[in-house]
Short mmCIF file of C-alpha atoms and ligand atoms in Angstrom, two decimals:
data_model
loop_
_atom_site.label_atom_id
_atom_site.label_comp_id
_atom_site.label_asym_id
_atom_site.label_seq_id
_atom_site.Cartn_x
_atom_site.Cartn_y
_atom_site.Cartn_z
CA MET A 626 -2.31 -0.78 22.29
CA ILE A 627 -4.03 -3.28 19.87
CA HIS A 628 -7.47 -2.35 18.46
CA LEU A 629 -9.52 -5.64 18.19
CA LYS A 630 -12.10 -5.38 15.32
CA THR A 631 -15.94 -6.26 15.72
CA ASP A 632 -17.56 -8.40 12.93
CA GLU A 633 -19.05 -5.04 11.60
CA GLU A 634 -15.93 -3.20 11.46
CA ILE A 635 -14.25 -6.41 9.42
CA ASN A 636 -17.06 -6.25 7.13
CA ILE A 637 -16.40 -2.60 6.24
CA ILE A 638 -12.64 -3.59 5.76
CA ARG A 639 -13.77 -6.53 3.61
CA GLU A 640 -15.62 -4.00 1.32
CA GLY A 641 -12.54 -1.69 1.45
CA ALA A 642 -10.23 -4.47 0.39
CA ARG A 643 -12.57 -5.54 -2.51
CA ILE A 644 -12.12 -2.08 -3.95
CA LEU A 645 -8.26 -2.31 -3.29
CA GLY A 646 -7.99 -5.50 -5.36
CA LEU A 647 -10.12 -4.07 -8.04
CA ALA A 648 -7.86 -0.98 -8.29
CA HIS A 649 -4.88 -3.53 -8.27
CA GLY A 650 -6.41 -5.29 -11.20
CA GLU A 651 -6.79 -2.10 -13.04
CA VAL A 652 -3.33 -1.14 -12.52
CA ALA A 653 -2.19 -4.77 -13.73
CA SER A 654 -3.96 -4.46 -16.80
CA HIS A 655 -1.66 -1.30 -17.65
CA ILE A 656 1.58 -2.93 -16.48
CA ARG A 657 3.85 -3.43 -19.68
CA PRO A 658 7.12 -2.11 -20.96
CA GLY A 659 6.89 1.62 -21.79
CA VAL A 660 4.33 2.70 -19.42
CA LYS A 661 5.37 5.53 -17.03
CA THR A 662 4.99 4.67 -13.42
CA SER A 663 3.36 8.02 -12.83
CA GLU A 664 0.51 6.81 -15.39
CA LEU A 665 -0.16 3.62 -12.90
CA ASP A 666 -0.45 5.95 -10.23
CA ARG A 667 -2.84 8.12 -12.22
CA ILE A 668 -4.86 5.07 -13.14
CA ALA A 669 -4.98 3.63 -9.49
CA GLU A 670 -6.13 7.32 -7.87
CA ALA A 671 -8.89 7.53 -10.41
CA TYR A 672 -10.12 4.23 -9.86
CA ILE A 673 -10.15 4.60 -5.93
CA ARG A 674 -11.85 7.91 -5.99
CA ASP A 675 -14.47 6.81 -8.67
CA HIS A 676 -15.43 3.83 -6.16
CA GLY A 677 -15.96 5.77 -3.33
CA ALA A 678 -12.87 5.50 -1.64
CA VAL A 679 -9.49 7.45 -0.96
CA PRO A 680 -6.05 6.49 -1.50
CA SER A 681 -4.42 5.71 1.91
CA PHE A 682 -0.92 6.48 0.92
CA LYS A 683 -1.32 9.92 -0.71
CA ASN A 684 -0.05 12.67 1.57
CA TYR A 685 0.89 9.88 4.44
CA ASN A 686 2.83 11.65 7.01
CA GLY A 687 2.14 14.82 5.19
CA SER A 688 4.41 14.13 2.33
CA PHE A 689 4.11 11.04 0.35
CA PRO A 690 2.98 12.29 -3.12
CA ALA A 691 1.26 9.36 -4.76
CA SER A 692 -1.34 6.86 -4.32
CA LEU A 693 0.89 4.00 -5.42
CA CYS A 694 4.32 3.00 -4.04
CA ILE A 695 6.07 1.59 -7.30
CA SER A 696 9.52 -0.06 -6.24
CA VAL A 697 11.28 -1.31 -9.47
CA ASN A 698 14.08 -3.84 -9.48
CA ASP A 699 16.64 -2.66 -6.44
CA VAL A 700 13.92 -0.74 -4.74
CA VAL A 701 12.46 -2.66 -1.78
CA VAL A 702 9.51 -0.58 -1.04
CA HIS A 703 8.16 3.34 -1.00
CA GLY A 704 9.21 3.99 -4.46
CA ILE A 705 7.64 7.15 -5.90
CA PRO A 706 5.96 7.13 -9.14
CA GLY A 707 7.48 9.38 -11.72
CA ASN A 708 8.78 9.72 -15.16
CA TYR A 709 10.46 6.25 -15.21
CA GLU A 710 9.10 3.98 -17.99
CA LEU A 711 8.99 0.22 -17.35
CA ARG A 712 11.34 -2.02 -19.36
CA GLU A 713 11.73 -5.69 -20.14
CA GLY A 714 13.29 -7.61 -17.41
CA ASP A 715 12.07 -5.31 -14.54
CA VAL A 716 10.49 -6.69 -11.50
CA VAL A 717 8.07 -3.87 -10.29
CA SER A 718 6.31 -3.87 -6.82
CA VAL A 719 2.89 -1.92 -6.70
CA ASP A 720 1.78 -1.35 -2.90
CA CYS A 721 -1.78 0.37 -2.50
CA GLY A 722 -4.00 1.15 0.26
CA VAL A 723 -7.35 2.36 0.35
CA TYR A 724 -9.58 4.35 2.96
CA TYR A 725 -12.94 3.54 2.74
CA LYS A 726 -15.79 4.22 5.43
CA GLY A 727 -13.22 5.02 7.93
CA TYR A 728 -11.01 2.08 7.44
CA HIS A 729 -7.57 1.41 5.67
CA THR A 730 -6.61 -1.45 3.64
CA ASP A 731 -3.15 -2.40 2.30
CA SER A 732 -1.96 -5.06 -0.17
CA ALA A 733 1.22 -5.23 -2.49
CA TYR A 734 2.36 -7.43 -5.33
CA THR A 735 5.56 -7.92 -7.26
CA TYR A 736 5.52 -8.28 -11.15
CA PRO A 737 8.01 -9.24 -13.23
CA LEU A 738 8.06 -7.86 -16.80
CA GLU A 739 8.91 -10.17 -19.72
CA GLY A 740 12.34 -10.90 -20.02
CA THR A 741 13.00 -11.23 -16.16
CA ASP A 742 15.93 -13.51 -15.35
CA GLU A 743 14.78 -17.10 -13.94
CA LYS A 744 16.78 -16.29 -10.92
CA VAL A 745 14.69 -13.41 -10.29
CA LEU A 746 11.54 -15.30 -10.99
CA LEU A 747 12.48 -17.64 -8.21
CA LEU A 748 12.92 -14.92 -5.76
CA LEU A 749 9.35 -13.51 -6.51
CA ASN A 750 7.83 -17.22 -6.44
CA ARG A 751 9.52 -17.91 -3.22
CA THR A 752 8.65 -14.64 -1.38
CA TYR A 753 5.18 -15.26 -2.49
CA GLU A 754 5.37 -18.67 -0.94
CA SER A 755 6.58 -17.19 2.52
CA LEU A 756 3.74 -14.84 2.37
CA MET A 757 1.50 -18.03 2.14
CA ARG A 758 3.54 -19.83 4.96
CA GLY A 759 3.21 -16.92 7.14
CA ILE A 760 -0.48 -16.65 6.55
CA ALA A 761 -0.92 -20.37 7.48
CA GLN A 762 0.64 -19.45 10.72
CA ALA A 763 -1.70 -16.67 11.42
CA LYS A 764 -4.26 -18.12 13.43
CA ALA A 765 -5.68 -17.60 17.04
CA GLY A 766 -3.50 -18.99 19.93
CA ASN A 767 -0.19 -18.59 17.63
CA ARG A 768 2.06 -16.01 18.24
CA VAL A 769 3.67 -13.31 15.94
CA GLY A 770 6.74 -15.04 16.25
CA ASP A 771 5.26 -17.96 14.31
CA ILE A 772 4.46 -15.86 11.44
CA SER A 773 7.93 -14.38 11.42
CA TYR A 774 9.67 -17.57 11.83
CA ALA A 775 7.89 -19.15 9.18
CA ILE A 776 8.86 -16.55 6.58
CA GLN A 777 12.16 -15.84 7.68
CA SER A 778 13.37 -19.84 7.75
CA PHE A 779 11.88 -20.54 4.25
CA VAL A 780 13.54 -17.49 2.36
CA GLU A 781 16.90 -17.64 4.44
CA SER A 782 17.11 -21.41 3.39
CA PHE A 783 17.90 -20.02 -0.43
CA GLY A 784 20.29 -17.42 1.01
CA TYR A 785 17.96 -14.37 0.50
CA GLY A 786 17.99 -11.16 2.87
CA VAL A 787 15.11 -10.53 5.10
CA VAL A 788 14.69 -6.65 5.39
CA ARG A 789 14.65 -5.81 9.26
CA GLU A 790 13.77 -2.11 9.04
CA LEU A 791 10.38 -2.68 7.53
CA VAL A 792 7.59 -4.86 8.71
CA GLY A 793 4.03 -5.92 8.84
CA HIS A 794 1.28 -3.78 10.82
CA GLY A 795 -2.00 -4.00 12.30
CA VAL A 796 -4.45 -1.89 10.00
CA GLY A 797 -7.75 -0.25 10.99
CA LYS A 798 -8.41 3.38 11.40
CA ASN A 799 -5.01 4.07 11.06
CA LEU A 800 -2.84 2.72 8.12
CA HIS A 801 -0.10 1.45 10.43
CA GLU A 802 -1.25 -0.01 14.10
CA GLU A 803 0.07 -2.40 16.69
CA PRO A 804 1.05 -5.09 16.45
CA GLU A 805 4.11 -5.10 14.35
CA ILE A 806 4.57 -8.24 12.23
CA PRO A 807 8.19 -8.64 11.37
CA ASN A 808 9.40 -11.02 8.72
CA TYR A 809 12.31 -12.51 11.25
CA GLY A 810 11.74 -13.97 14.60
CA LYS A 811 11.44 -16.86 16.76
CA ARG A 812 8.67 -19.35 17.10
CA GLY A 813 6.17 -19.05 20.19
CA LYS A 814 7.48 -15.40 20.96
CA GLY A 815 5.85 -12.32 20.71
CA VAL A 816 2.32 -11.04 20.81
CA LYS A 817 -0.53 -13.78 21.05
CA LEU A 818 -2.95 -13.80 18.11
CA VAL A 819 -6.43 -13.40 19.33
CA PRO A 820 -9.70 -13.25 17.41
CA GLY A 821 -10.53 -9.67 16.02
CA MET A 822 -6.78 -8.78 15.14
CA VAL A 823 -6.65 -7.56 11.71
CA PHE A 824 -3.08 -7.13 10.22
CA ALA A 825 -1.06 -7.14 7.22
CA ILE A 826 1.72 -9.44 6.60
CA GLU A 827 4.15 -8.27 4.02
CA PRO A 828 7.68 -10.16 3.55
CA MET A 829 10.34 -7.70 1.93
CA ILE A 830 12.96 -10.09 0.82
CA ASN A 831 16.33 -9.43 -1.15
CA MET A 832 18.00 -11.54 -3.62
CA GLY A 833 21.41 -10.47 -1.68
CA THR A 834 22.14 -8.57 1.48
CA ARG A 835 19.27 -7.66 3.97
CA ARG A 836 20.87 -4.51 4.32
CA VAL A 837 18.83 -1.37 2.89
CA VAL A 838 19.79 2.30 2.12
CA GLN A 839 17.22 5.40 1.79
CA ASP A 840 17.31 7.79 -1.04
CA ARG A 841 17.43 11.62 -0.34
CA ASP A 842 13.74 11.86 -1.17
CA GLY A 843 13.11 10.49 2.30
CA TRP A 844 11.18 7.68 1.18
CA THR A 845 12.84 5.23 -1.53
CA ILE A 846 14.15 2.23 0.20
CA ARG A 847 16.85 0.21 -1.92
CA THR A 848 19.00 -2.71 -1.24
CA ALA A 849 22.35 -1.83 -0.17
CA ASP A 850 24.09 -4.04 -2.93
CA ARG A 851 21.55 -2.80 -5.52
CA ARG A 852 20.43 -6.62 -6.38
CA PRO A 853 16.79 -7.16 -6.75
CA SER A 854 13.88 -7.41 -4.07
CA ALA A 855 10.56 -8.75 -3.71
CA HIS A 856 7.43 -7.70 -1.77
CA TYR A 857 4.00 -9.34 -1.43
CA GLU A 858 1.39 -8.25 1.25
CA HIS A 859 -2.10 -9.61 2.24
CA MET A 860 -4.31 -8.33 5.22
CA VAL A 861 -5.86 -11.14 7.55
CA ALA A 862 -8.37 -10.95 9.99
CA ILE A 863 -7.84 -13.51 13.16
CA ARG A 864 -11.34 -15.28 13.94
CA GLU A 865 -12.13 -17.69 16.56
CA ASN A 866 -11.58 -21.10 14.12
CA GLU A 867 -10.27 -19.73 11.22
CA THR A 868 -8.14 -16.72 9.54
CA GLU A 869 -9.75 -14.79 6.67
CA VAL A 870 -7.39 -13.36 4.03
CA LEU A 871 -9.25 -9.96 3.43
CA THR A 872 -7.28 -8.53 0.61
CA THR A 873 -7.32 -10.27 -2.81
CA HIS A 874 -4.77 -10.81 -5.62
CA GLN A 875 -7.17 -12.45 -7.58
CA TYR A 876 -7.96 -9.47 -9.97
CA ILE A 877 -4.25 -8.97 -10.61
CA GLU A 878 -3.68 -12.61 -11.61
CA GLN A 879 -6.58 -12.35 -13.97
CA ARG A 880 -5.70 -9.05 -15.59
CA TYR A 881 -1.92 -9.20 -15.63
CA ALA A 882 -1.18 -10.09 -19.50
CA TYR A 883 2.31 -11.97 -18.62
CA LYS A 884 1.17 -15.33 -17.08
CA TRP A 885 4.48 -15.86 -15.23
CA ARG A 886 3.09 -17.74 -12.10
CA SER A 887 1.52 -20.62 -14.03
CA LYS A 888 4.54 -20.60 -16.32
CA SER A 889 7.30 -20.99 -13.46
CA GLN A 890 5.60 -23.16 -11.08
MG1 MG B 439 1.58 -2.56 4.81
MG1 MG B 440 1.46 -2.10 1.63
#
């Protein structure tokens, strides 16, 4: 069942998304070679709790141990922060969610550290572009498949792999609600988009094979060929005549020291 949101609910979600965006910015200002991923997690959790919210991911399913998913290089998503210290040339996906006044928010961004290979920078740029193309199709009257197709057709034209096992999702009182928003699909198919829908679009795009494997920790998802992967996520609200992007990467772009996107575009 799809829970359509009222304007009042969307207003609360927008407030939560601002806290989430600022928490991402705080993390961004600390991303550099030598920092431990557990330290980034500590910074995010403190920021979220200091601003009247709760980390959505902590204890998710009764077992996720952190406030961030930090997924480095061949880890696609759901990496657990720990003692690993970031290095030059790493690509690091930071996924975060906050629970605020009864509603969740969810967004993700993949950072290249300095020294990242040009081919990997292109993977990141194109994955980001696929998210923008997906968002452009997220409008009342379209169908989920229009979003899916826009993402898949764009990234597959470069030979990248689209992960099948993990998908975007509705967000609200629960972190994961219906509908599912796959990053692969057919135009004109799937659930019709109507005003009041709030969902996350989150392409997870692999440099090589689309196949993934899971570590024994029960969370970490890696590419089967161990080549890098990228992940960007925004939440949108479908309105009558417009689509609102609720989450923001603005504070990330402001506060991340390595200005890779302006450089490589
Ligand atoms: Mg999500
Ligand atoms: Mg997420």
